[in-house]
């Protein structure tokens, strides 16, 4: 993990491999952003023109490298695009947190192999410090655990044998300022846990079955003083968790339900987070077609996000009780697998006719949602790579939010947008519920094909306890990036929803949520 420091040192005198500056897209060409005044002055005011000559425009994520000016101890200047030049806010910082986060991430990735870089990006207040720090830590991430040339001095490498950026000094941030220090500490805790979620998502399914995931959760819980309970096959059978057992029935690796409980002596509210943890999804007997299996190790991204969020809450010492439920199973076809047409009796007592074994995520979530409801939390949020329909609706970078309470759905959306996670509010149309009526059971796990993401949300709502506020995040699109990296988002597992869940916990702790 890249080490972060706050520094008031002058850019010219800092020993580093590079100095990172921001460039905005102005009406007449690139504009050097605040924070880089000393660098611009050293170019005798011609820096913007030099950058334009080199092809820079200031577009978001654009990276341009040029030799540092005479007299600087760093040999290289890295100019990173911040996007369109906006008007200044009340604090004099002209760029929002997400623009800074993306720019810092792009620069950190471009500096793979460097030992130290100074980030001279715009810093107006502590929120800017947090955004830049988060962007650096998330942008420097990649996954090299299984590569022979993985760097020895890093947990994660970058696919080319070079270690990630080792150290980043944030210029303009004050080491003795309590707010700046606190912002950096928060950014570090959340980014480290989000990157741990990415590691889990990227781990091949032969090394991350339900038992292995549960063991990782147990170790992390012990480290951070979190109470943990793991239900194995025998305990699940004794408890009547028919949904989780039904999904895991075809695999040689048995399912698990993991409960992580973080408690604060000052807490007045209790949140429950529920994560879909299908460590590999073949589709079961309703086997996925060729070309749809290769990335299905990511089908536990919801559980990874919940796991990371609970650990983050503990590390931040938030004054709210947070319980995480990881519904873990491997969905495989075999002689013991659940068949289309089978009926499962769920933990709630309801029966479900399984029409498609590839609609398995809602089955494990149903049991976990009912278990979470028994503790009567103030709100429940589930996170899942649930439906391809949501990807068709919102694309690969935006997740959908459904809820049984309009105000809570809006609050979740606002929290997501605040931390830079694109999301969109989706409805739960009552007329779609009828499509899940079953002549054999209380409900079927499939309904109308059109609006399939909304149908899945309606199914989950059936298993939320009466009177409990609930939201469902379908992260099927952004959870796993199959394209090239961008901003602070790597190729592969992204850790989507971790920051939204942490922000919800913070808002609940402060009494500012809904």
GROMACS .gro file of C-alpha atoms in nm:
model
  514
    1UNK     CA    1   0.000   0.000   0.000
    2UNK     CA    2   0.130   0.345  -0.094
    3UNK     CA    3   0.239   0.550   0.209
    4UNK     CA    4   0.072   0.892   0.237
    5UNK     CA    5   0.221   1.200   0.403
    6UNK     CA    6   0.105   1.559   0.443
    7UNK     CA    7   0.360   1.823   0.348
    8UNK     CA    8   0.394   2.200   0.341
    9UNK     CA    9   0.731   2.174   0.164
   10UNK     CA   10   0.796   2.375  -0.151
   11UNK     CA   11   0.760   2.173  -0.469
   12UNK     CA   12   1.101   2.286  -0.592
   13UNK     CA   13   1.293   2.156  -0.292
   14UNK     CA   14   1.124   1.822  -0.241
   15UNK     CA   15   1.326   1.516  -0.332
   16UNK     CA   16   1.093   1.294  -0.534
   17UNK     CA   17   1.070   1.107  -0.861
   18UNK     CA   18   0.794   1.335  -0.986
   19UNK     CA   19   0.569   1.628  -0.908
   20UNK     CA   20   0.203   1.584  -0.997
   21UNK     CA   21   0.007   1.893  -1.098
   22UNK     CA   22  -0.349   1.943  -1.212
   23UNK     CA   23  -0.456   2.080  -1.551
   24UNK     CA   24  -0.810   2.189  -1.632
   25UNK     CA   25  -0.981   2.208  -1.968
   26UNK     CA   26  -1.033   2.579  -2.025
   27UNK     CA   27  -1.228   2.760  -2.296
   28UNK     CA   28  -0.908   2.848  -2.482
   29UNK     CA   29  -0.688   2.553  -2.393
   30UNK     CA   30  -0.534   2.385  -2.087
   31UNK     CA   31  -0.529   2.583  -1.763
   32UNK     CA   32  -0.284   2.506  -1.480
   33UNK     CA   33  -0.483   2.433  -1.164
   34UNK     CA   34  -0.420   2.583  -0.819
   35UNK     CA   35  -0.152   2.407  -0.619
   36UNK     CA   36   0.095   2.420  -0.907
   37UNK     CA   37   0.180   2.790  -0.886
   38UNK     CA   38   0.546   2.728  -0.801
   39UNK     CA   39   0.582   2.487  -1.091
   40UNK     CA   40   0.413   2.725  -1.335
   41UNK     CA   41   0.632   3.014  -1.220
   42UNK     CA   42   0.945   2.810  -1.285
   43UNK     CA   43   0.838   2.774  -1.649
   44UNK     CA   44   0.819   3.156  -1.671
   45UNK     CA   45   0.444   3.140  -1.720
   46UNK     CA   46   0.464   2.924  -2.030
   47UNK     CA   47   0.362   2.592  -1.870
   48UNK     CA   48   0.008   2.591  -2.013
   49UNK     CA   49   0.147   2.658  -2.361
   50UNK     CA   50   0.407   2.384  -2.327
   51UNK     CA   51   0.141   2.136  -2.219
   52UNK     CA   52  -0.082   2.232  -2.513
   53UNK     CA   53   0.212   2.181  -2.749
   54UNK     CA   54   0.256   1.833  -2.602
   55UNK     CA   55  -0.109   1.758  -2.677
   56UNK     CA   56  -0.257   1.815  -2.333
   57UNK     CA   57  -0.609   1.954  -2.313
   58UNK     CA   58  -0.696   1.911  -1.945
   59UNK     CA   59  -0.948   1.638  -2.018
   60UNK     CA   60  -1.035   1.410  -1.727
   61UNK     CA   61  -0.775   1.137  -1.670
   62UNK     CA   62  -0.532   1.267  -1.933
   63UNK     CA   63  -0.168   1.230  -1.824
   64UNK     CA   64   0.118   1.430  -1.974
   65UNK     CA   65   0.480   1.397  -1.864
   66UNK     CA   66   0.751   1.659  -1.914
   67UNK     CA   67   1.094   1.738  -1.768
   68UNK     CA   68   1.088   1.940  -1.449
   69UNK     CA   69   1.216   2.299  -1.469
   70UNK     CA   70   1.568   2.394  -1.374
   71UNK     CA   71   1.631   2.412  -1.000
   72UNK     CA   72   1.377   2.143  -0.905
   73UNK     CA   73   1.505   1.835  -0.722
   74UNK     CA   74   1.239   1.617  -0.885
   75UNK     CA   75   1.329   1.536  -1.248
   76UNK     CA   76   0.973   1.497  -1.379
   77UNK     CA   77   0.643   1.682  -1.386
   78UNK     CA   78   0.327   1.479  -1.436
   79UNK     CA   79   0.030   1.689  -1.546
   80UNK     CA   80  -0.305   1.516  -1.496
   81UNK     CA   81  -0.636   1.631  -1.638
   82UNK     CA   82  -0.908   1.747  -1.401
   83UNK     CA   83  -1.177   1.798  -1.662
   84UNK     CA   84  -1.363   2.124  -1.739
   85UNK     CA   85  -1.256   2.429  -1.542
   86UNK     CA   86  -1.541   2.509  -1.298
   87UNK     CA   87  -1.621   2.817  -1.097
   88UNK     CA   88  -1.463   2.843  -0.754
   89UNK     CA   89  -1.651   2.734  -0.442
   90UNK     CA   90  -1.667   2.916  -0.111
   91UNK     CA   91  -1.337   2.767   0.004
   92UNK     CA   92  -1.151   2.870  -0.307
   93UNK     CA   93  -1.105   2.510  -0.423
   94UNK     CA   94  -1.236   2.502  -0.779
   95UNK     CA   95  -1.264   2.127  -0.825
   96UNK     CA   96  -1.505   1.884  -0.661
   97UNK     CA   97  -1.384   1.585  -0.466
   98UNK     CA   98  -1.450   1.332  -0.739
   99UNK     CA   99  -1.245   1.527  -0.996
  100UNK     CA  100  -0.952   1.533  -0.753
  101UNK     CA  101  -0.999   1.166  -0.667
  102UNK     CA  102  -0.995   1.059  -1.032
  103UNK     CA  103  -0.696   1.278  -1.115
  104UNK     CA  104  -0.493   1.150  -0.821
  105UNK     CA  105  -0.579   0.792  -0.918
  106UNK     CA  106  -0.474   0.840  -1.280
  107UNK     CA  107  -0.145   0.996  -1.173
  108UNK     CA  108  -0.070   0.726  -0.917
  109UNK     CA  109  -0.121   0.456  -1.178
  110UNK     CA  110   0.101   0.645  -1.425
  111UNK     CA  111   0.378   0.651  -1.163
  112UNK     CA  112   0.400   0.275  -1.122
  113UNK     CA  113   0.754   0.186  -1.020
  114UNK     CA  114   0.831   0.527  -0.866
  115UNK     CA  115   0.951   0.553  -0.507
  116UNK     CA  116   0.807   0.894  -0.424
  117UNK     CA  117   0.584   1.154  -0.585
  118UNK     CA  118   0.470   1.495  -0.466
  119UNK     CA  119   0.105   1.571  -0.544
  120UNK     CA  120   0.058   1.946  -0.596
  121UNK     CA  121  -0.315   1.926  -0.668
  122UNK     CA  122  -0.569   2.185  -0.547
  123UNK     CA  123  -0.624   2.167  -0.170
  124UNK     CA  124  -0.887   2.396  -0.024
  125UNK     CA  125  -0.999   2.203   0.282
  126UNK     CA  126  -0.989   1.862   0.451
  127UNK     CA  127  -1.232   1.710   0.201
  128UNK     CA  128  -0.979   1.775  -0.075
  129UNK     CA  129  -0.707   1.606   0.131
  130UNK     CA  130  -0.932   1.303   0.172
  131UNK     CA  131  -1.019   1.290  -0.198
  132UNK     CA  132  -0.658   1.312  -0.315
  133UNK     CA  133  -0.541   1.058  -0.059
  134UNK     CA  134  -0.820   0.817  -0.151
  135UNK     CA  135  -0.750   0.860  -0.520
  136UNK     CA  136  -0.380   0.785  -0.477
  137UNK     CA  137  -0.439   0.470  -0.272
  138UNK     CA  138  -0.713   0.337  -0.498
  139UNK     CA  139  -0.535   0.432  -0.821
  140UNK     CA  140  -0.209   0.266  -0.718
  141UNK     CA  141  -0.384  -0.068  -0.668
  142UNK     CA  142  -0.355  -0.370  -0.892
  143UNK     CA  143  -0.351  -0.745  -0.841
  144UNK     CA  144  -0.034  -0.951  -0.901
  145UNK     CA  145  -0.059  -1.224  -0.640
  146UNK     CA  146  -0.054  -1.502  -0.897
  147UNK     CA  147   0.220  -1.362  -1.122
  148UNK     CA  148   0.569  -1.506  -1.105
  149UNK     CA  149   0.719  -1.158  -1.145
  150UNK     CA  150   0.513  -1.006  -0.864
  151UNK     CA  151   0.717  -0.740  -0.679
  152UNK     CA  152   0.854  -0.859  -0.348
  153UNK     CA  153   0.797  -0.528  -0.172
  154UNK     CA  154   0.424  -0.501  -0.238
  155UNK     CA  155   0.110  -0.694  -0.154
  156UNK     CA  156  -0.026  -0.606  -0.495
  157UNK     CA  157   0.166  -0.524  -0.808
  158UNK     CA  158   0.060  -0.390  -1.142
  159UNK     CA  159   0.089  -0.667  -1.396
  160UNK     CA  160   0.432  -0.565  -1.523
  161UNK     CA  161   0.664  -0.666  -1.240
  162UNK     CA  162   0.697  -0.312  -1.103
  163UNK     CA  163   0.584  -0.216  -0.757
  164UNK     CA  164   0.312   0.047  -0.711
  165UNK     CA  165   0.406   0.403  -0.621
  166UNK     CA  166   0.571   0.366  -0.279
  167UNK     CA  167   0.508   0.710  -0.126
  168UNK     CA  168   0.294   1.011  -0.202
  169UNK     CA  169   0.341   1.350  -0.035
  170UNK     CA  170   0.030   1.568  -0.051
  171UNK     CA  171   0.153   1.926  -0.089
  172UNK     CA  172  -0.059   2.205   0.050
  173UNK     CA  173  -0.196   1.974   0.321
  174UNK     CA  174  -0.096   2.062   0.675
  175UNK     CA  175   0.063   1.788   0.889
  176UNK     CA  176  -0.038   1.963   1.214
  177UNK     CA  177  -0.393   2.044   1.111
  178UNK     CA  178  -0.631   1.812   1.300
  179UNK     CA  179  -0.890   1.809   1.022
  180UNK     CA  180  -0.631   1.733   0.755
  181UNK     CA  181  -0.481   1.452   0.963
  182UNK     CA  182  -0.823   1.305   1.036
  183UNK     CA  183  -0.919   1.323   0.668
  184UNK     CA  184  -0.604   1.137   0.568
  185UNK     CA  185  -0.655   0.872   0.837
  186UNK     CA  186  -1.013   0.813   0.719
  187UNK     CA  187  -0.908   0.795   0.356
  188UNK     CA  188  -0.637   0.545   0.442
  189UNK     CA  189  -0.866   0.318   0.643
  190UNK     CA  190  -1.143   0.311   0.382
  191UNK     CA  191  -0.908   0.272   0.086
  192UNK     CA  192  -0.716  -0.011   0.251
  193UNK     CA  193  -1.036  -0.203   0.321
  194UNK     CA  194  -1.175  -0.129  -0.024
  195UNK     CA  195  -0.853  -0.264  -0.175
  196UNK     CA  196  -0.889  -0.573   0.043
  197UNK     CA  197  -1.236  -0.620  -0.108
  198UNK     CA  198  -1.078  -0.590  -0.453
  199UNK     CA  199  -0.827  -0.858  -0.359
  200UNK     CA  200  -1.109  -1.092  -0.259
  201UNK     CA  201  -1.301  -1.027  -0.582
  202UNK     CA  202  -0.991  -1.089  -0.793
  203UNK     CA  203  -0.891  -1.409  -0.612
  204UNK     CA  204  -0.959  -1.719  -0.826
  205UNK     CA  205  -1.248  -1.935  -0.705
  206UNK     CA  206  -1.023  -2.237  -0.651
  207UNK     CA  207  -0.862  -2.037  -0.368
  208UNK     CA  208  -1.172  -1.855  -0.243
  209UNK     CA  209  -1.456  -2.094  -0.170
  210UNK     CA  210  -1.713  -2.016   0.102
  211UNK     CA  211  -1.503  -2.173   0.379
  212UNK     CA  212  -1.193  -1.976   0.276
  213UNK     CA  213  -1.389  -1.649   0.263
  214UNK     CA  214  -1.532  -1.722   0.607
  215UNK     CA  215  -1.183  -1.786   0.746
  216UNK     CA  216  -1.060  -1.451   0.610
  217UNK     CA  217  -1.356  -1.278   0.771
  218UNK     CA  218  -1.285  -1.450   1.104
  219UNK     CA  219  -0.920  -1.340   1.099
  220UNK     CA  220  -1.007  -0.979   1.017
  221UNK     CA  221  -1.279  -0.971   1.281
  222UNK     CA  222  -1.036  -1.092   1.547
  223UNK     CA  223  -0.783  -0.827   1.443
  224UNK     CA  224  -1.034  -0.542   1.477
  225UNK     CA  225  -1.234  -0.654   1.780
  226UNK     CA  226  -1.544  -0.754   1.587
  227UNK     CA  227  -1.765  -1.039   1.699
  228UNK     CA  228  -1.801  -1.309   1.434
  229UNK     CA  229  -2.028  -1.610   1.393
  230UNK     CA  230  -1.997  -1.864   1.111
  231UNK     CA  231  -2.277  -2.108   1.029
  232UNK     CA  232  -2.153  -2.412   0.835
  233UNK     CA  233  -2.367  -2.670   0.653
  234UNK     CA  234  -2.477  -2.846   0.971
  235UNK     CA  235  -2.573  -2.522   1.143
  236UNK     CA  236  -2.751  -2.397   0.831
  237UNK     CA  237  -2.947  -2.721   0.806
  238UNK     CA  238  -3.038  -2.710   1.173
  239UNK     CA  239  -3.150  -2.349   1.139
  240UNK     CA  240  -3.358  -2.409   0.827
  241UNK     CA  241  -3.166  -2.188   0.586
  242UNK     CA  242  -3.313  -2.353   0.276
  243UNK     CA  243  -3.212  -2.080   0.033
  244UNK     CA  244  -2.839  -2.084   0.109
  245UNK     CA  245  -2.835  -2.464   0.133
  246UNK     CA  246  -3.026  -2.500  -0.192
  247UNK     CA  247  -2.781  -2.284  -0.385
  248UNK     CA  248  -2.478  -2.459  -0.238
  249UNK     CA  249  -2.617  -2.811  -0.274
  250UNK     CA  250  -2.439  -2.886  -0.600
  251UNK     CA  251  -2.090  -2.790  -0.485
  252UNK     CA  252  -1.823  -2.991  -0.306
  253UNK     CA  253  -1.750  -2.669  -0.116
  254UNK     CA  254  -2.025  -2.620   0.139
  255UNK     CA  255  -2.201  -2.287   0.196
  256UNK     CA  256  -2.153  -2.053   0.490
  257UNK     CA  257  -2.341  -1.767   0.654
  258UNK     CA  258  -2.104  -1.526   0.827
  259UNK     CA  259  -2.225  -1.266   1.074
  260UNK     CA  260  -1.989  -0.979   1.162
  261UNK     CA  261  -2.099  -0.757   1.452
  262UNK     CA  262  -1.931  -0.423   1.520
  263UNK     CA  263  -2.072  -0.248   1.825
  264UNK     CA  264  -2.008   0.092   1.976
  265UNK     CA  265  -2.087   0.178   2.338
  266UNK     CA  266  -2.210   0.518   2.216
  267UNK     CA  267  -2.431   0.386   1.938
  268UNK     CA  268  -2.794   0.494   1.916
  269UNK     CA  269  -2.868   0.325   1.583
  270UNK     CA  270  -2.813  -0.016   1.427
  271UNK     CA  271  -2.748  -0.082   1.058
  272UNK     CA  272  -2.745  -0.424   0.893
  273UNK     CA  273  -2.558  -0.482   0.568
  274UNK     CA  274  -2.625  -0.802   0.371
  275UNK     CA  275  -2.396  -0.919   0.092
  276UNK     CA  276  -2.439  -1.174  -0.184
  277UNK     CA  277  -2.135  -1.402  -0.171
  278UNK     CA  278  -2.150  -1.650  -0.459
  279UNK     CA  279  -1.781  -1.736  -0.476
  280UNK     CA  280  -1.835  -1.888  -0.820
  281UNK     CA  281  -2.151  -1.892  -1.027
  282UNK     CA  282  -2.177  -2.151  -1.303
  283UNK     CA  283  -2.553  -2.102  -1.318
  284UNK     CA  284  -2.606  -2.444  -1.161
  285UNK     CA  285  -2.828  -2.682  -1.359
  286UNK     CA  286  -2.943  -2.375  -1.559
  287UNK     CA  287  -2.585  -2.355  -1.683
  288UNK     CA  288  -2.457  -2.026  -1.818
  289UNK     CA  289  -2.370  -2.027  -2.189
  290UNK     CA  290  -2.009  -2.020  -2.309
  291UNK     CA  291  -1.851  -1.679  -2.264
  292UNK     CA  292  -2.048  -1.594  -1.951
  293UNK     CA  293  -1.852  -1.794  -1.693
  294UNK     CA  294  -1.504  -1.645  -1.708
  295UNK     CA  295  -1.562  -1.357  -1.465
  296UNK     CA  296  -1.804  -1.529  -1.230
  297UNK     CA  297  -1.550  -1.524  -0.948
  298UNK     CA  298  -1.680  -1.168  -0.901
  299UNK     CA  299  -2.027  -1.284  -0.796
  300UNK     CA  300  -1.926  -1.239  -0.433
  301UNK     CA  301  -1.860  -0.865  -0.477
  302UNK     CA  302  -2.157  -0.775  -0.257
  303UNK     CA  303  -2.026  -0.981   0.033
  304UNK     CA  304  -1.677  -0.834  -0.020
  305UNK     CA  305  -1.824  -0.482   0.000
  306UNK     CA  306  -2.017  -0.561   0.319
  307UNK     CA  307  -1.709  -0.722   0.475
  308UNK     CA  308  -1.493  -0.417   0.393
  309UNK     CA  309  -1.757  -0.173   0.517
  310UNK     CA  310  -1.791  -0.341   0.859
  311UNK     CA  311  -1.413  -0.351   0.906
  312UNK     CA  312  -1.394   0.015   0.800
  313UNK     CA  313  -1.660   0.111   1.056
  314UNK     CA  314  -1.455  -0.059   1.326
  315UNK     CA  315  -1.130   0.106   1.218
  316UNK     CA  316  -1.298   0.447   1.214
  317UNK     CA  317  -1.463   0.387   1.553
  318UNK     CA  318  -1.802   0.499   1.425
  319UNK     CA  319  -2.070   0.549   1.689
  320UNK     CA  320  -2.319   0.313   1.529
  321UNK     CA  321  -2.373  -0.061   1.551
  322UNK     CA  322  -2.310  -0.230   1.218
  323UNK     CA  323  -2.386  -0.595   1.148
  324UNK     CA  324  -2.264  -0.753   0.828
  325UNK     CA  325  -2.415  -1.071   0.686
  326UNK     CA  326  -2.213  -1.259   0.424
  327UNK     CA  327  -2.428  -1.516   0.241
  328UNK     CA  328  -2.163  -1.745   0.091
  329UNK     CA  329  -2.216  -2.034  -0.150
  330UNK     CA  330  -2.077  -2.181  -0.469
  331UNK     CA  331  -2.336  -2.243  -0.741
  332UNK     CA  332  -2.237  -2.561  -0.928
  333UNK     CA  333  -2.416  -2.832  -1.131
  334UNK     CA  334  -2.396  -3.189  -1.003
  335UNK     CA  335  -2.612  -3.483  -0.907
  336UNK     CA  336  -2.694  -3.315  -0.577
  337UNK     CA  337  -2.765  -2.969  -0.722
  338UNK     CA  338  -3.100  -2.797  -0.690
  339UNK     CA  339  -3.307  -2.851  -1.006
  340UNK     CA  340  -3.546  -2.619  -1.187
  341UNK     CA  341  -3.883  -2.713  -1.044
  342UNK     CA  342  -3.755  -2.789  -0.695
  343UNK     CA  343  -3.917  -2.611  -0.401
  344UNK     CA  344  -3.704  -2.471  -0.120
  345UNK     CA  345  -3.829  -2.383   0.227
  346UNK     CA  346  -3.654  -2.063   0.325
  347UNK     CA  347  -3.536  -1.949   0.666
  348UNK     CA  348  -3.845  -1.727   0.689
  349UNK     CA  349  -4.072  -2.031   0.642
  350UNK     CA  350  -4.185  -1.925   0.296
  351UNK     CA  351  -4.147  -2.171   0.010
  352UNK     CA  352  -3.983  -2.081  -0.320
  353UNK     CA  353  -4.024  -2.265  -0.649
  354UNK     CA  354  -3.690  -2.253  -0.827
  355UNK     CA  355  -3.759  -2.193  -1.196
  356UNK     CA  356  -3.402  -2.099  -1.281
  357UNK     CA  357  -3.100  -2.202  -1.075
  358UNK     CA  358  -2.904  -1.910  -1.220
  359UNK     CA  359  -3.132  -1.676  -1.024
  360UNK     CA  360  -2.950  -1.794  -0.712
  361UNK     CA  361  -2.832  -1.469  -0.557
  362UNK     CA  362  -3.180  -1.375  -0.446
  363UNK     CA  363  -3.213  -1.712  -0.271
  364UNK     CA  364  -2.908  -1.670  -0.049
  365UNK     CA  365  -2.994  -1.306   0.014
  366UNK     CA  366  -3.349  -1.398   0.114
  367UNK     CA  367  -3.225  -1.612   0.400
  368UNK     CA  368  -2.970  -1.352   0.511
  369UNK     CA  369  -3.222  -1.067   0.490
  370UNK     CA  370  -3.466  -1.258   0.711
  371UNK     CA  371  -3.187  -1.337   0.959
  372UNK     CA  372  -3.085  -0.970   0.967
  373UNK     CA  373  -3.448  -0.866   1.017
  374UNK     CA  374  -3.478  -1.072   1.335
  375UNK     CA  375  -3.247  -0.825   1.513
  376UNK     CA  376  -3.481  -0.534   1.427
  377UNK     CA  377  -3.212  -0.298   1.293
  378UNK     CA  378  -3.302   0.060   1.205
  379UNK     CA  379  -3.228  -0.016   0.840
  380UNK     CA  380  -3.107  -0.301   0.621
  381UNK     CA  381  -2.908  -0.254   0.301
  382UNK     CA  382  -2.826  -0.549   0.078
  383UNK     CA  383  -2.557  -0.540  -0.192
  384UNK     CA  384  -2.542  -0.784  -0.481
  385UNK     CA  385  -2.423  -0.847  -0.834
  386UNK     CA  386  -2.779  -0.959  -0.891
  387UNK     CA  387  -2.906  -0.915  -1.245
  388UNK     CA  388  -2.786  -0.869  -1.601
  389UNK     CA  389  -3.102  -0.667  -1.649
  390UNK     CA  390  -2.958  -0.390  -1.430
  391UNK     CA  391  -2.648  -0.376  -1.649
  392UNK     CA  392  -2.870  -0.340  -1.957
  393UNK     CA  393  -3.063  -0.062  -1.785
  394UNK     CA  394  -2.777   0.140  -1.632
  395UNK     CA  395  -2.457   0.029  -1.804
  396UNK     CA  396  -2.130  -0.086  -1.656
  397UNK     CA  397  -2.052   0.205  -1.423
  398UNK     CA  398  -2.379   0.276  -1.241
  399UNK     CA  399  -2.560   0.066  -0.983
  400UNK     CA  400  -2.932   0.062  -0.915
  401UNK     CA  401  -3.102   0.142  -0.584
  402UNK     CA  402  -3.441   0.002  -0.485
  403UNK     CA  403  -3.610   0.040  -0.148
  404UNK     CA  404  -3.932   0.002   0.044
  405UNK     CA  405  -3.907   0.364   0.159
  406UNK     CA  406  -3.872   0.654  -0.086
  407UNK     CA  407  -3.689   0.882   0.157
  408UNK     CA  408  -3.435   0.613   0.244
  409UNK     CA  409  -3.379   0.533  -0.123
  410UNK     CA  410  -3.303   0.901  -0.184
  411UNK     CA  411  -3.070   0.914   0.116
  412UNK     CA  412  -2.876   0.612  -0.011
  413UNK     CA  413  -2.852   0.773  -0.354
  414UNK     CA  414  -2.723   1.098  -0.207
  415UNK     CA  415  -2.462   0.909  -0.004
  416UNK     CA  416  -2.345   0.723  -0.314
  417UNK     CA  417  -2.316   1.039  -0.520
  418UNK     CA  418  -2.135   1.216  -0.235
  419UNK     CA  419  -1.855   0.960  -0.229
  420UNK     CA  420  -1.828   0.939  -0.608
  421UNK     CA  421  -2.011   0.611  -0.676
  422UNK     CA  422  -2.255   0.659  -0.967
  423UNK     CA  423  -2.598   0.523  -0.879
  424UNK     CA  424  -2.959   0.564  -0.987
  425UNK     CA  425  -3.290   0.525  -0.808
  426UNK     CA  426  -3.510   0.248  -0.946
  427UNK     CA  427  -3.878   0.169  -0.874
  428UNK     CA  428  -4.045  -0.144  -0.744
  429UNK     CA  429  -4.360  -0.160  -0.962
  430UNK     CA  430  -4.629  -0.359  -0.786
  431UNK     CA  431  -4.770  -0.505  -1.110
  432UNK     CA  432  -4.446  -0.705  -1.160
  433UNK     CA  433  -4.503  -0.900  -0.838
  434UNK     CA  434  -4.781  -1.111  -0.991
  435UNK     CA  435  -4.535  -1.266  -1.237
  436UNK     CA  436  -4.371  -1.452  -0.948
  437UNK     CA  437  -4.691  -1.624  -0.839
  438UNK     CA  438  -4.640  -2.001  -0.825
  439UNK     CA  439  -4.906  -2.274  -0.833
  440UNK     CA  440  -4.680  -2.489  -0.616
  441UNK     CA  441  -4.508  -2.259  -0.368
  442UNK     CA  442  -4.553  -1.923  -0.198
  443UNK     CA  443  -4.342  -1.751  -0.462
  444UNK     CA  444  -4.120  -1.837  -0.762
  445UNK     CA  445  -3.766  -1.710  -0.800
  446UNK     CA  446  -3.842  -1.579  -1.150
  447UNK     CA  447  -4.104  -1.347  -1.291
  448UNK     CA  448  -4.146  -1.138  -1.602
  449UNK     CA  449  -3.836  -1.113  -1.820
  450UNK     CA  450  -3.876  -0.743  -1.890
  451UNK     CA  451  -3.778  -0.540  -1.586
  452UNK     CA  452  -3.587  -0.838  -1.445
  453UNK     CA  453  -3.379  -0.623  -1.210
  454UNK     CA  454  -3.695  -0.479  -1.057
  455UNK     CA  455  -3.850  -0.826  -1.030
  456UNK     CA  456  -3.545  -0.937  -0.830
  457UNK     CA  457  -3.590  -0.640  -0.597
  458UNK     CA  458  -3.955  -0.730  -0.544
  459UNK     CA  459  -3.854  -1.087  -0.461
  460UNK     CA  460  -3.606  -0.966  -0.197
  461UNK     CA  461  -3.864  -0.735  -0.043
  462UNK     CA  462  -4.070  -1.043   0.047
  463UNK     CA  463  -3.798  -1.145   0.293
  464UNK     CA  464  -3.751  -0.816   0.478
  465UNK     CA  465  -3.913  -0.809   0.819
  466UNK     CA  466  -4.231  -0.606   0.861
  467UNK     CA  467  -4.170  -0.241   0.945
  468UNK     CA  468  -3.798  -0.251   0.867
  469UNK     CA  469  -3.653   0.011   0.634
  470UNK     CA  470  -3.464  -0.161   0.350
  471UNK     CA  471  -3.265  -0.076   0.038
  472UNK     CA  472  -3.124  -0.303  -0.232
  473UNK     CA  473  -2.812  -0.212  -0.432
  474UNK     CA  474  -2.775  -0.406  -0.758
  475UNK     CA  475  -2.406  -0.355  -0.841
  476UNK     CA  476  -2.391  -0.603  -1.132
  477UNK     CA  477  -2.258  -0.336  -1.370
  478UNK     CA  478  -1.975  -0.160  -1.185
  479UNK     CA  479  -1.857  -0.442  -0.955
  480UNK     CA  480  -1.611  -0.586  -1.207
  481UNK     CA  481  -1.437  -0.377  -1.472
  482UNK     CA  482  -1.367  -0.586  -1.780
  483UNK     CA  483  -1.227  -0.290  -1.973
  484UNK     CA  484  -0.916  -0.082  -1.919
  485UNK     CA  485  -0.848   0.109  -1.597
  486UNK     CA  486  -0.975   0.466  -1.563
  487UNK     CA  487  -0.937   0.725  -1.291
  488UNK     CA  488  -0.886   0.532  -0.968
  489UNK     CA  489  -1.074   0.228  -1.099
  490UNK     CA  490  -0.859  -0.072  -1.194
  491UNK     CA  491  -0.928  -0.354  -1.432
  492UNK     CA  492  -1.102  -0.639  -1.246
  493UNK     CA  493  -1.268  -0.607  -0.906
  494UNK     CA  494  -1.359  -0.248  -0.819
  495UNK     CA  495  -1.486  -0.258  -0.461
  496UNK     CA  496  -1.807  -0.080  -0.564
  497UNK     CA  497  -2.047   0.009  -0.277
  498UNK     CA  498  -1.784  -0.002   0.001
  499UNK     CA  499  -1.766   0.377   0.020
  500UNK     CA  500  -2.144   0.415  -0.002
  501UNK     CA  501  -2.196   0.176   0.290
  502UNK     CA  502  -1.929   0.347   0.500
  503UNK     CA  503  -2.085   0.684   0.431
  504UNK     CA  504  -2.428   0.552   0.531
  505UNK     CA  505  -2.277   0.431   0.858
  506UNK     CA  506  -2.115   0.771   0.919
  507UNK     CA  507  -2.439   0.957   0.848
  508UNK     CA  508  -2.631   0.723   1.076
  509UNK     CA  509  -2.375   0.770   1.354
  510UNK     CA  510  -2.401   1.148   1.327
  511UNK     CA  511  -2.781   1.142   1.312
  512UNK     CA  512  -2.784   1.296   0.964
  513UNK     CA  513  -2.939   1.006   0.774
  514UNK     CA  514  -3.299   1.064   0.684
   0.00000   0.00000   0.00000
